[in-house]
Coordinates of C-alpha atoms in Angstrom, one line a residue:
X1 CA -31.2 -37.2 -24.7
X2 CA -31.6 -33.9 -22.6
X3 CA -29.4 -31.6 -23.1
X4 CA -26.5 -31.2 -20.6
X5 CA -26.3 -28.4 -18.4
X6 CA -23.7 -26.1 -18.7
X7 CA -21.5 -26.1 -15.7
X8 CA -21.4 -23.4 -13.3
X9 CA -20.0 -21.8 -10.8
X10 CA -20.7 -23.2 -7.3
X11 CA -19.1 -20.9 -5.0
X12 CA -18.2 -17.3 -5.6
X13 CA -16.5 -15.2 -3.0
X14 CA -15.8 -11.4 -3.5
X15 CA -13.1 -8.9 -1.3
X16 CA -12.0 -5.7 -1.8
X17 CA -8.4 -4.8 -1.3
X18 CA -7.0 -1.3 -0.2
X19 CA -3.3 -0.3 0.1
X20 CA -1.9 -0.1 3.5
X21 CA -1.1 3.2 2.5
X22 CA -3.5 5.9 0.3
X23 CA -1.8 5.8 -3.0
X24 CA 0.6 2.6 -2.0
X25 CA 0.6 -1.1 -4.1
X26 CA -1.4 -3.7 -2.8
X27 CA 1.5 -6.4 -4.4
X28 CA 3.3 -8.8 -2.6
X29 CA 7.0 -7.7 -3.8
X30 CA 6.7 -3.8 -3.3
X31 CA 4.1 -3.6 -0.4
X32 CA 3.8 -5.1 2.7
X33 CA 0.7 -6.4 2.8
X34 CA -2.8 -4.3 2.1
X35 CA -6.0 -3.7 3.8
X36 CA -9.3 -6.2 3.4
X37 CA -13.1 -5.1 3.2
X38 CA -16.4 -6.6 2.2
X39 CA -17.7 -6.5 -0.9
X40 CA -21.1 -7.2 -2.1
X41 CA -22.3 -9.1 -4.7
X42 CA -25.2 -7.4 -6.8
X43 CA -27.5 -9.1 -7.3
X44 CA -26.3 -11.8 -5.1
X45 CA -24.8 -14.8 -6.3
X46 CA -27.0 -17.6 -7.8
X47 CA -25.1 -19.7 -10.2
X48 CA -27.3 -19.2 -13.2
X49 CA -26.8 -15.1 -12.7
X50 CA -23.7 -14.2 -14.7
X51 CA -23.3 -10.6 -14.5
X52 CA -22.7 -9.1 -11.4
X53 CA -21.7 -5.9 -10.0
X54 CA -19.0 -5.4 -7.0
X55 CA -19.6 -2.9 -4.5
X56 CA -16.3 -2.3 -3.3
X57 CA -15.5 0.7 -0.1
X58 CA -13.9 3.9 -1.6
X59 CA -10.2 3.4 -1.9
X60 CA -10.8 -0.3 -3.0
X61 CA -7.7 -0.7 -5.9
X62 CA -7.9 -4.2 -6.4
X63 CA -10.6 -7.1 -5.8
X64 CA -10.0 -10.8 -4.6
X65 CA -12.0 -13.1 -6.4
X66 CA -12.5 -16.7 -5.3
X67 CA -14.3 -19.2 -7.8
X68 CA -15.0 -22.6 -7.6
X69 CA -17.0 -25.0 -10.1
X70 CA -17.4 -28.5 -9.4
X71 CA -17.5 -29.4 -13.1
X72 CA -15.2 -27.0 -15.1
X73 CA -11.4 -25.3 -14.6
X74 CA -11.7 -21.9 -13.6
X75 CA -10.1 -19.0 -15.4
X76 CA -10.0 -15.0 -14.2
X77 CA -9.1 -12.6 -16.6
X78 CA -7.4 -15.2 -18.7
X79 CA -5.5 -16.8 -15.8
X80 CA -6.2 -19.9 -14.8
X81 CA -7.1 -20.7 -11.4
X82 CA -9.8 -20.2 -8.9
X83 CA -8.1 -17.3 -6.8
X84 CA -7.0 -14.2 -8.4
X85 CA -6.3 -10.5 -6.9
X86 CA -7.3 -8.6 -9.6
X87 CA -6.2 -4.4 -10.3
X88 CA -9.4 -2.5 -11.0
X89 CA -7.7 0.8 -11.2
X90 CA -9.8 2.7 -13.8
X91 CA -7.2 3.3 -16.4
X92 CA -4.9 0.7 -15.2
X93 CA -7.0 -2.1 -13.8
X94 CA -9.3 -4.2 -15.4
X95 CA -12.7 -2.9 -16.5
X96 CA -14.5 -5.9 -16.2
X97 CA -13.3 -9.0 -14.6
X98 CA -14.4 -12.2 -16.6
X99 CA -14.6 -15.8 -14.9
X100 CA -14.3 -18.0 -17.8
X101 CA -15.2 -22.1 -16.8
X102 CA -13.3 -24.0 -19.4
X103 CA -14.2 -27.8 -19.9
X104 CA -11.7 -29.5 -21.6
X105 CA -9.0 -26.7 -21.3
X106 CA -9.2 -23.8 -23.6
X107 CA -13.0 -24.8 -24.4
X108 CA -15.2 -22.1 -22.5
X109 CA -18.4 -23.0 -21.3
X110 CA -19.8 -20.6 -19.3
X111 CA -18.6 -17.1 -18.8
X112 CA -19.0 -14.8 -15.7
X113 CA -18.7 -11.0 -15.9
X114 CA -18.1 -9.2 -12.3
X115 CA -18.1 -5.2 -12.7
X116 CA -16.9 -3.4 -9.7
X117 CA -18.2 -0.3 -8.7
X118 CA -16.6 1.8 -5.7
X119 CA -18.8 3.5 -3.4
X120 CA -18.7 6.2 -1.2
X121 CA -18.7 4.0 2.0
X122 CA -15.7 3.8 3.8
X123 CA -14.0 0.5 4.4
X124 CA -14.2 -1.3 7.4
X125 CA -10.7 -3.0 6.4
X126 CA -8.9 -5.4 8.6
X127 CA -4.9 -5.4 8.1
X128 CA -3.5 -8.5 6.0
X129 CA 0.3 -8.0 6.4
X130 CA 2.4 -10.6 3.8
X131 CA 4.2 -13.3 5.6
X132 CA 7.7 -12.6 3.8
X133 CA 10.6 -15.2 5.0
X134 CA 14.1 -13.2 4.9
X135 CA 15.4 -17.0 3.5
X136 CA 12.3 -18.8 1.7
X137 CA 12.9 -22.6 2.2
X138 CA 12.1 -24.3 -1.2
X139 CA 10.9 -26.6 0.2
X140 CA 9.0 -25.0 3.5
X141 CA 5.2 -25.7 3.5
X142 CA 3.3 -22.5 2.9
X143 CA 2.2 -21.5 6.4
X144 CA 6.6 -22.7 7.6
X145 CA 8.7 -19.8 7.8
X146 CA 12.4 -20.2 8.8
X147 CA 15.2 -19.0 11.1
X148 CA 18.3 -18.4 9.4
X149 CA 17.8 -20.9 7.0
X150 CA 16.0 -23.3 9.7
X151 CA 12.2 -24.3 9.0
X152 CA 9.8 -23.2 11.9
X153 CA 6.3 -24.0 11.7
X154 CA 6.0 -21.9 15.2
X155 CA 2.7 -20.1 15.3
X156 CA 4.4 -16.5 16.5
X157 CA 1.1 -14.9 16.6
X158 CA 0.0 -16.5 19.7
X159 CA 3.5 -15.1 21.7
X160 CA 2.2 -12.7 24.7
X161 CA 3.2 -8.9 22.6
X162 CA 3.7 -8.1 19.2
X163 CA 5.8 -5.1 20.5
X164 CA 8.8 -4.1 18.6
X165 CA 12.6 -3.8 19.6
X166 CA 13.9 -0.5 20.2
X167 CA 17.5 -1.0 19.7
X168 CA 17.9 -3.3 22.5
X169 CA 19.8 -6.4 22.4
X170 CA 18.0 -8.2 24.8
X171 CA 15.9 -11.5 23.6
X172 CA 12.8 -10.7 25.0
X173 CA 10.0 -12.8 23.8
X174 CA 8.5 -9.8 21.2
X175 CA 12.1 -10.1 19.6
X176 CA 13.0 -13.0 17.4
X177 CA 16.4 -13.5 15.4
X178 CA 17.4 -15.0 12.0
X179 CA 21.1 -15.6 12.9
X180 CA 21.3 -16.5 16.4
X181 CA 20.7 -13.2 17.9
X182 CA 23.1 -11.0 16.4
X183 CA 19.8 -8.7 15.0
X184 CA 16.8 -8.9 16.4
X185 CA 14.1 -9.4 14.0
X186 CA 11.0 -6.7 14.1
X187 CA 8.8 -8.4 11.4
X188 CA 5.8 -9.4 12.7
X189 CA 5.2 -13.3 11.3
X190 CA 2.3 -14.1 13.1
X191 CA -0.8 -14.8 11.0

């Protein structure tokens, strides 16, 4: 019988993530949010090519990885899953970031190994800001948010402004509240 192939990876998407601020977190409990770039894939991807280098924008602290293999689970630096935002802080971050494809569990496969390399391009970084709900609903669908305690599955980024309040009680439509207008809210939830 011919030998099986060994599976790969069928889709490989690379980003590189900045703080919002120089020197800031790009973490979703002490920032809030971070800043998104291209990377590039060298050489670019072709699923029997496992070691690649990441050409991240100068200021680039962490890269977002996305793997998926039709055959195999995924697992990125030891953590399974086919999404991981990974630190490549030299010092602190990884020095290599290593896609494993385990088939059953535990059993590797095939092994990726993504380098990333910062260059002295600056980013062309789009904002991502966290959507943090003051109350998380347990049971809210990921894209809901809530209302003091109420589930809205609103889409606020298509209101008119994304101004924010200035001390003004007034429930304009750039203001939103939590508790039935007591505070206005200034966090932007829009997506």
């Amino acid at each position: 019988a011919p030998p099986t192939m060994a599976a790969v990876i069928n889709f490989l998407s690379v980003d590189a993530q900045l703080p919002l601020v120089e020197g800031g977190e790009v973490n979703f409990k002490s920032s809030d949010g971070f800043k998104k770039a291209a990377a590039t894939l060298v050489p670019t991807f072709d699923a029997a090519v496992t070691s690649y280098e990441i050409v991240c924008p100068k200021g680039t602290t962490h890269v977002s990885i996305g793997a998926t293999s039709f055959a195999a689970a995924v697992v990125i630096n030891g953590t399974p899953g086919n999404m991981s935002s990974v630190d490549i802080r030299h010092g602190s971050g990884a020095a290599a970031i290593v896609i494993s494809l385990e088939k059953p569990a535990g059993m590797v496969v095939n092994q990726y190994t993504l380098v990333a390399k910062i260059s002295d391009a600056d980013a062309d970084a789009t904002q991502v800001l966290f959507e943090k709900a003051p109350v998380p609903a347990t049971d809210a669908a990921p894209h809901a948010h809530s209302h003091g305690g109420v589930v809205c599955i609103a889409d606020h980024s298509q209101e008119e402004t994304h101004g924010h309040g200035h001390g003004e009680k007034k429930q304009e439509n750039h203001g939103h509240s939590h508790d039935g207008g007591k505070t206005a809210c200034t966090e932007d939830h829009g997506h």
